[in-house]
Coordinates of C-alpha atoms and ligand atoms in Angstrom, one line a residue:
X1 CA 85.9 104.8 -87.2
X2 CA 81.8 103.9 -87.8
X3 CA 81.5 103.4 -83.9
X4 CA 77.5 104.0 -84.2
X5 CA 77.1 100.2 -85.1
X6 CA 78.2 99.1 -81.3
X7 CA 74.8 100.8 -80.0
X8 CA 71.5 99.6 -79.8
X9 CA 69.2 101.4 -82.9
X10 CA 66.7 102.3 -79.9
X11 CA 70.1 105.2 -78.8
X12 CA 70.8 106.8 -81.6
X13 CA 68.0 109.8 -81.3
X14 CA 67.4 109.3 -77.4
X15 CA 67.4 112.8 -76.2
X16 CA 68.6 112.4 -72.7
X17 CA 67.4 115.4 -70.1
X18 CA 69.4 118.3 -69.6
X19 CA 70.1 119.1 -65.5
X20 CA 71.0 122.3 -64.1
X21 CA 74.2 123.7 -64.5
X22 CA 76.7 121.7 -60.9
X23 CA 79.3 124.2 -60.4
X24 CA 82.0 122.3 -58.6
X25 CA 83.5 125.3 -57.4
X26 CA 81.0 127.0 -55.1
X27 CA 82.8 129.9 -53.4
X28 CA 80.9 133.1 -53.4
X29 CA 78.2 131.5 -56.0
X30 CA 74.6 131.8 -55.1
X31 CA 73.3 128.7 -56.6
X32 CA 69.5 129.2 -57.4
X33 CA 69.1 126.9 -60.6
X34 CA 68.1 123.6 -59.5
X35 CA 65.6 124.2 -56.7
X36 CA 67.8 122.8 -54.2
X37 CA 67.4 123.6 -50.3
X38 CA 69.9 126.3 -48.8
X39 CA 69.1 124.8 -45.4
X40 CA 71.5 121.6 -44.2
X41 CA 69.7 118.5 -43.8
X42 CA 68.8 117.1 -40.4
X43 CA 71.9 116.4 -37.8
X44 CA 70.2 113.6 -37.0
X45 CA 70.4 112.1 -40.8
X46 CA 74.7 112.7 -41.0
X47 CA 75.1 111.7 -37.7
X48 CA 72.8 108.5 -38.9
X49 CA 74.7 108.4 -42.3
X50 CA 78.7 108.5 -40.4
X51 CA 77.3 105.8 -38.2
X52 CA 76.2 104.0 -41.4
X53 CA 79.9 104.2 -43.0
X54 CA 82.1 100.7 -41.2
X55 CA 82.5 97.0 -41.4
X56 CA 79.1 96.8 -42.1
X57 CA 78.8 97.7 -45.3
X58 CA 80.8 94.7 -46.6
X59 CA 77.2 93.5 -46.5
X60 CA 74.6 94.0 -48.8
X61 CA 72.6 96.9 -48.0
X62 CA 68.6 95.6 -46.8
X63 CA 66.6 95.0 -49.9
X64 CA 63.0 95.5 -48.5
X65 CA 64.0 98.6 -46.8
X66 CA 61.8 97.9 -44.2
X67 CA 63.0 100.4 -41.7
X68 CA 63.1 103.6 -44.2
X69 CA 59.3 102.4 -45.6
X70 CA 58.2 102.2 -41.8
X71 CA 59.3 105.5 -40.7
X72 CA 57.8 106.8 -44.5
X73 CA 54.4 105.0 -43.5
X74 CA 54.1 106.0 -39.7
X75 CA 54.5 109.7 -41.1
X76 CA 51.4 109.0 -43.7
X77 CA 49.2 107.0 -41.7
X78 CA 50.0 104.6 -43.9
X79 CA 51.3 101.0 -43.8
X80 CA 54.7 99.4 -45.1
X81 CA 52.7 97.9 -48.2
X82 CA 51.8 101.3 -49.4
X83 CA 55.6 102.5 -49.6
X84 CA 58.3 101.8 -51.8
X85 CA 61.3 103.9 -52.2
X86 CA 63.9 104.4 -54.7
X87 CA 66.7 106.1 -55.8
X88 CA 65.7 109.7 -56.1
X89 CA 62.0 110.6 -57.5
X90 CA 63.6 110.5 -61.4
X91 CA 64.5 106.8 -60.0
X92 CA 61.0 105.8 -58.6
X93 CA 59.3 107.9 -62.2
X94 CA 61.7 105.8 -64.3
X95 CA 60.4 102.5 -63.3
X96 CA 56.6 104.1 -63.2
X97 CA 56.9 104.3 -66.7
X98 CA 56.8 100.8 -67.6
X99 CA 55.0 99.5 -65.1
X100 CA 52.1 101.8 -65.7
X101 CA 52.2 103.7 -68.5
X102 CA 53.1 101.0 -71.6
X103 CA 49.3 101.5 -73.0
X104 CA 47.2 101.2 -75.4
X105 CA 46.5 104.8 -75.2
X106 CA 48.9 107.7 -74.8
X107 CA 49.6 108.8 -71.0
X108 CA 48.6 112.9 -70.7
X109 CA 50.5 116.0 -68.5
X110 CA 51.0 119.7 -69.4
X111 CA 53.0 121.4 -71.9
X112 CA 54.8 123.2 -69.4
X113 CA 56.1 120.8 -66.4
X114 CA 59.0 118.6 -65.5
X115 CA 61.0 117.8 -68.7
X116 CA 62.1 114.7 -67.6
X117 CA 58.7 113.2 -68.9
X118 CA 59.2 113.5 -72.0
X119 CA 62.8 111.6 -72.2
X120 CA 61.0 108.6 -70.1
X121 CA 58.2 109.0 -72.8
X122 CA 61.0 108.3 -75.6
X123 CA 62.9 106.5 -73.4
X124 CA 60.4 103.5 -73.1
X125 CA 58.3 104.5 -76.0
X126 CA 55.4 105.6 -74.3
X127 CA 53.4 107.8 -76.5
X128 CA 52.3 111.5 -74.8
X129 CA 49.5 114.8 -75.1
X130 CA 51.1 117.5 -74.3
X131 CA 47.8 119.2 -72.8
X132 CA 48.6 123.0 -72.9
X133 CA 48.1 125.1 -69.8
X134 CA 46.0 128.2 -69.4
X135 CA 47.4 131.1 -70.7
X136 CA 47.4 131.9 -66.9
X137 CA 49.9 129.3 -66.9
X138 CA 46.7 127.1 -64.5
X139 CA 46.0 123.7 -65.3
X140 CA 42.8 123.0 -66.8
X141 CA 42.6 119.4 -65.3
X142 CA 39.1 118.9 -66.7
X143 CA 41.2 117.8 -69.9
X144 CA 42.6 114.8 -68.6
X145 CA 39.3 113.0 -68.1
X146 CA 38.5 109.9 -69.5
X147 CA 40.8 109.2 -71.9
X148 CA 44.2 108.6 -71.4
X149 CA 46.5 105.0 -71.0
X150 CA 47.6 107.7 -67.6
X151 CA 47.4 110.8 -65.9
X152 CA 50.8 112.7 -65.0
X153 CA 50.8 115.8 -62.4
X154 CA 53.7 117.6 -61.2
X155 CA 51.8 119.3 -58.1
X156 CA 53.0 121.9 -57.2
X157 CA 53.9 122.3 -60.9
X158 CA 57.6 123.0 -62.4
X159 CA 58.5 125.0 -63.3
X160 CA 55.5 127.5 -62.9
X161 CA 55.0 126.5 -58.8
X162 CA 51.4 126.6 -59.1
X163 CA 49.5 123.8 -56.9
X164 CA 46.1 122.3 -58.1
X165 CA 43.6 122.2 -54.9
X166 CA 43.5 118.3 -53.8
X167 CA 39.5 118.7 -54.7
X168 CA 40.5 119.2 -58.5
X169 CA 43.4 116.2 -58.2
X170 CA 40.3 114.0 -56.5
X171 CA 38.1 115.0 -59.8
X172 CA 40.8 113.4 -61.7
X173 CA 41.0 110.5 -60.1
X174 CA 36.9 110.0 -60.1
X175 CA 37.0 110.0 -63.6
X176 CA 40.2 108.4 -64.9
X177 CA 38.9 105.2 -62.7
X178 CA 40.7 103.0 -65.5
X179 CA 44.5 104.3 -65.7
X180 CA 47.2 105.3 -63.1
X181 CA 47.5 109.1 -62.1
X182 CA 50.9 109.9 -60.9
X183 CA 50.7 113.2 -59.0
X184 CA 55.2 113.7 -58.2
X185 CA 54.7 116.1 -55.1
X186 CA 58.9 116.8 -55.1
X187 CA 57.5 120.3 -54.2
X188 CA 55.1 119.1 -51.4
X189 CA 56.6 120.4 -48.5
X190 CA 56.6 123.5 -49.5
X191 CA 53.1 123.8 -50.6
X192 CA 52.0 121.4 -46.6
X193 CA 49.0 119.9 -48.2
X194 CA 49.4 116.2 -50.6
X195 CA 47.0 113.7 -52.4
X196 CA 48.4 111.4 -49.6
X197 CA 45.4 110.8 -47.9
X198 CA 43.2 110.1 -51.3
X199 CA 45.0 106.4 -51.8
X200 CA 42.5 104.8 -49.4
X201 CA 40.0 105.5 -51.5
X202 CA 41.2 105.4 -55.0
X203 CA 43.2 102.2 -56.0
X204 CA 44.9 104.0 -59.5
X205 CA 46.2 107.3 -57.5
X206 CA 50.3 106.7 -57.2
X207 CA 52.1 109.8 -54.9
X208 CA 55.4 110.4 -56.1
X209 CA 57.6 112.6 -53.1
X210 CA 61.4 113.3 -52.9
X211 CA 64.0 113.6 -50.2
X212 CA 65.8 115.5 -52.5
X213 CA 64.1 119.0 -52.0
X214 CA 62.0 119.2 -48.7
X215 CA 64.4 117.3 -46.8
X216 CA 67.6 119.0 -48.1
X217 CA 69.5 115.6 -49.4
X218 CA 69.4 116.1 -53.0
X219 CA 72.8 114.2 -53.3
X220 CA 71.6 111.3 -50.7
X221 CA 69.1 110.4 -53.6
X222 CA 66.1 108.6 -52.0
X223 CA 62.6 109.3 -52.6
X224 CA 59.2 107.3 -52.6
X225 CA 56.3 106.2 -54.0
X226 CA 53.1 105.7 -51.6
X227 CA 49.8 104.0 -53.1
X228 CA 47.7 100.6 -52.6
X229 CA 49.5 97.5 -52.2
X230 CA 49.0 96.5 -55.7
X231 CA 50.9 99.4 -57.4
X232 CA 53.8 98.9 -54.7
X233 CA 54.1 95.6 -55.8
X234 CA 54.6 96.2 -59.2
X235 CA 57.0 98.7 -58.6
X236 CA 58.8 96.5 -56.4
X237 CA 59.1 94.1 -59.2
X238 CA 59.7 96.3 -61.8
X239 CA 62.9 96.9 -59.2
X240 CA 63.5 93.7 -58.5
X241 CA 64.1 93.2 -62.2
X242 CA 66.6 95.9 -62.8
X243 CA 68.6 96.7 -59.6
X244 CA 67.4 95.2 -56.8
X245 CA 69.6 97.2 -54.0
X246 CA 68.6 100.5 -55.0
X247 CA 69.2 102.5 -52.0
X248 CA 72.7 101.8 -50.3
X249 CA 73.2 101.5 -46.7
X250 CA 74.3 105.1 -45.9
X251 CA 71.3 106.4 -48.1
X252 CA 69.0 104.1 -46.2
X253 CA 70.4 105.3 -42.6
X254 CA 70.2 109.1 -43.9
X255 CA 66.9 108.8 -45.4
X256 CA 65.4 107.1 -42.1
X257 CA 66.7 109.4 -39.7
X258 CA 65.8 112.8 -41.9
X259 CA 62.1 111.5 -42.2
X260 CA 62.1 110.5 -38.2
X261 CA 63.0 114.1 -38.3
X262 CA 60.5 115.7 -40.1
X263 CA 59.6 118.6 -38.1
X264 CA 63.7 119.7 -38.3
X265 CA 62.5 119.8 -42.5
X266 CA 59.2 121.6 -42.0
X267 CA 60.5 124.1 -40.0
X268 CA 63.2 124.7 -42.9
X269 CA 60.1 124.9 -44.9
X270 CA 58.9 127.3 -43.6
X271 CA 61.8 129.6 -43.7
X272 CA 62.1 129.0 -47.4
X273 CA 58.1 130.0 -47.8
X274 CA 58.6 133.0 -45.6
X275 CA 61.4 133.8 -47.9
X276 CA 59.4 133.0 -51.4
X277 CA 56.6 135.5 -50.4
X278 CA 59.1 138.5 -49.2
X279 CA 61.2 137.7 -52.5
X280 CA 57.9 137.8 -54.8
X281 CA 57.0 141.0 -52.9
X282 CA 60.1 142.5 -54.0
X283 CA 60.3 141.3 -57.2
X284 CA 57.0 142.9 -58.3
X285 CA 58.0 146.1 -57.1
X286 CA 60.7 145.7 -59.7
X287 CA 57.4 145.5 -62.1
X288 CA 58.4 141.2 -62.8
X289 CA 55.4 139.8 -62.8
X290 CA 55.4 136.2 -60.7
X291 CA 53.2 133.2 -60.2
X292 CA 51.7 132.4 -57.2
X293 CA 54.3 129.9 -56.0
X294 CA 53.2 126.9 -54.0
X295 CA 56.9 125.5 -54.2
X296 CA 60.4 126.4 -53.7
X297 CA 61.2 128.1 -56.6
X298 CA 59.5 131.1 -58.1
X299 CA 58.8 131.5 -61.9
X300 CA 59.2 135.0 -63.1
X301 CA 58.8 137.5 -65.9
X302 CA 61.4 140.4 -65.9
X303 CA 58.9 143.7 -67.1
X304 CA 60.4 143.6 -70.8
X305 CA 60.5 140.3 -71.0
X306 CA 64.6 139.7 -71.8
X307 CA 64.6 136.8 -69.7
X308 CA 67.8 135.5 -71.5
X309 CA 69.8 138.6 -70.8
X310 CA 68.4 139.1 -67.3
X311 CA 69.6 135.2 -66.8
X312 CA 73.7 136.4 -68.1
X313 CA 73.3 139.4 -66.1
X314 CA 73.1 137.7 -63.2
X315 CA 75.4 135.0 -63.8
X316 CA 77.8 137.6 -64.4
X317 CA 77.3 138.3 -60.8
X318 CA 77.6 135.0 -59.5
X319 CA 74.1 134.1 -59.4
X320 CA 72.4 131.1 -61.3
X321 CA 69.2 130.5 -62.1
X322 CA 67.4 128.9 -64.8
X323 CA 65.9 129.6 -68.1
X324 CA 64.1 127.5 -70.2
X325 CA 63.9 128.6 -73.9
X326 CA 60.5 127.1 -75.2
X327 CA 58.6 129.3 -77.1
X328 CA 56.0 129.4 -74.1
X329 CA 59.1 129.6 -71.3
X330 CA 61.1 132.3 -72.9
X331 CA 60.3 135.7 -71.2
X332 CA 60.3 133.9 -67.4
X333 CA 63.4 132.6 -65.5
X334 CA 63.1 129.8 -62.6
X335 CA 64.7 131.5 -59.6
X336 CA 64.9 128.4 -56.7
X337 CA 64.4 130.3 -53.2
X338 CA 68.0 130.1 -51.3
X339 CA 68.5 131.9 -48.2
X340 CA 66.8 135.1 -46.8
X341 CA 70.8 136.6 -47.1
X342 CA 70.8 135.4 -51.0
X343 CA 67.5 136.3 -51.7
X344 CA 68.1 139.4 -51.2
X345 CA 71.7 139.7 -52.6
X346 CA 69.3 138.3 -56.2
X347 CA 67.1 141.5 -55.0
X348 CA 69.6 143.8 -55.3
X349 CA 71.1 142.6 -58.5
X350 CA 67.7 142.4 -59.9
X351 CA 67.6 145.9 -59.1
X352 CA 70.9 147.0 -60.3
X353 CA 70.1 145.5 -64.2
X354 CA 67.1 147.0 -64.2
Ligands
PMP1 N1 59.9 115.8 -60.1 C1 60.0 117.1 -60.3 C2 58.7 117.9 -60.6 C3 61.2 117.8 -60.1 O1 61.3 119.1 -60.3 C4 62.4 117.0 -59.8 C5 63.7 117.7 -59.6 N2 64.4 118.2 -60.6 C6 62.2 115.7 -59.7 C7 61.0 115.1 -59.8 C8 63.4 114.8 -59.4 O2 63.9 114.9 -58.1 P1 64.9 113.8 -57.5 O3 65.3 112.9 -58.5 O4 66.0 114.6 -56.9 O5 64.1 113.2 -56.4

């Protein structure tokens, strides 16, 4: 049967985003493929979320989210009109798209960096440069000045991990004074520092940040997006006109409570960094040559290069990472920092393929 002519035209090349591999069955995996955190999330967030689950949700859940953008802004210095939140940063990105980006000109970001922009970019017909890093795998953000319908930074970047200092981000925003820059900090906590504290000053800087990584809940699904009132607004509205109780109840409780408890995430943090920089040690003294990471994840080169074979070794053994086979990706695999324990059960398989 032709079933093609009960879709929209706009679907029939959409090429939808390909996630990590979700093994359902987790016993004696080490799970190091989608930059997850191996630390729990806050007690304070379940114990929030089970209070969350009752009567009460036979109600709507709040649609201002008032409490979970307070707690967001008292952390920031900021104010409740510089928040919004959504569901998940791919969420909060989706609806930056439109809002922002729909331009004369095309919106820029790298080569190498979250593939999900691209599938918004087709998605809502946004037209892209792909601006190529350096062969150092740095960000020449000199490139994105001037001329560009928007500016789009993963900071740290994924999947290399490398951070851009905050004064090269603020050079960006000086001279893209007529477009949005997006700068999605999912890897903030990991890195401590954020463009946060710029959005005073520059009315078209929009901070992207999830819950998903620093704050272990990457299946709560809440992020948020902090900037001047007027780019809140129009994210709010671009909401309002597409699903208008975006976070739930129990997301909303959980989401609260773990940024009330931000220390309990930093101090996970920090563990995972502490972690990153013994695991990077060891790798290079397996000769794998390895980015300076500002995030949780580190990207690596095995010495000859056979990323792809390194990758099904170690899956063999239980252990998944990624790989991302674009020409300029190929050689390296993305290994996400688990726990100290896992780490170095990854060192020692590392060390047994050779
Ligand atoms: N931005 C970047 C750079 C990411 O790596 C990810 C995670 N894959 C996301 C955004 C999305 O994170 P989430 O939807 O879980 O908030």
């Amino acid at each position: 049967m032709e079933t093609k002519k009960f879709l929209s035209s706009y679907l029939w090349d959409l090429e939808p985003y390909v996630p990590g591999y979700q093994p359902q069955n987790n016993e004696g995996l080490v799970k190091l493929n989608t930059n997850e955190n191996p630390y729990p999330p806050s007690p304070r967030a379940v114990e929030a979320m089970r209070s969350a689950i009752g009567e009460n949700l036979k109600l709507y859940p709040s649609f201002d989210c008032l409490s979970l953008r307070s707690a967001i802004a008292k952390m920031e210095g900021l104010s409740t009109e510089n928040v919004f939140v959504g569901n998940g940063s791919d969420e909060v990105l989706s609806l930056c798209f439109p809002a922002f980006f729909k331009q004369e000109k095309p919106i820029a970001f790298f080569d190498i960096t979250y593939a999900f922009y691209k599938v918004y970019c087709k998605f809502y017909q946004v037209e892209y440069d792909a601006i190529p890093l350096h062969s150092d795998y740095t960000a020449p953000l000199s490139a994105f000045h001037g001329q560009y319908g928007g500016v789009l930074i993963a900071n740290p970047n994924a999947p290399t991990g490398i951070a851009a200092s905050l004064r090269e981000i603020e050079e960006v925003l000086r001279n893209n004074p007529d477009c949005v820059v997006l700068i999605d900090e999912a890897y903030q906590m990991f890195w401590g520092h954020t463009a946060a504290g710029l959005i005073e000053t520059y009315p078209n800087l929009l901070v992207v940040r999830t819950l998903s990584k620093g704050y272990s809940l990457a299946g709560l699904r809440a992020a948020f997006a902090l900037g001047q009132p007027h780019l809140i607004q129009a994210l709010i509205n671009m909401r309002d006109s597409f699903n208008s109780y975006n976070l739930d109840a129990i997301a909303l409780a959980g989401a609260t409570a773990a940024v009330e408890d931000t220390p309990y995430a930093v101090a996970n943090a920090k563990k995972v960094m502490a972690t990153r920089e013994w695991f990077t040690e060891g790798l290079s003294g397996l000769g794998y040559q390895t980015l300076p990471s500002a995030a949780n994840f580190v990207f690596t080169r095995p010495p000859r290069g056979d990323a792809q074979q390194v990758f099904e070794a170690l899956a063999q053994r239980n252990i998944h990472v990624r790989h991302f086979t674009a020409p300029r990706t190929a050689e390296w695999l993305r290994i996400s920092i688990g726990t100290q324990e896992e780490m170095e059960r990854v060192l020692a398989a590392l060390t047994e393929i050779g």
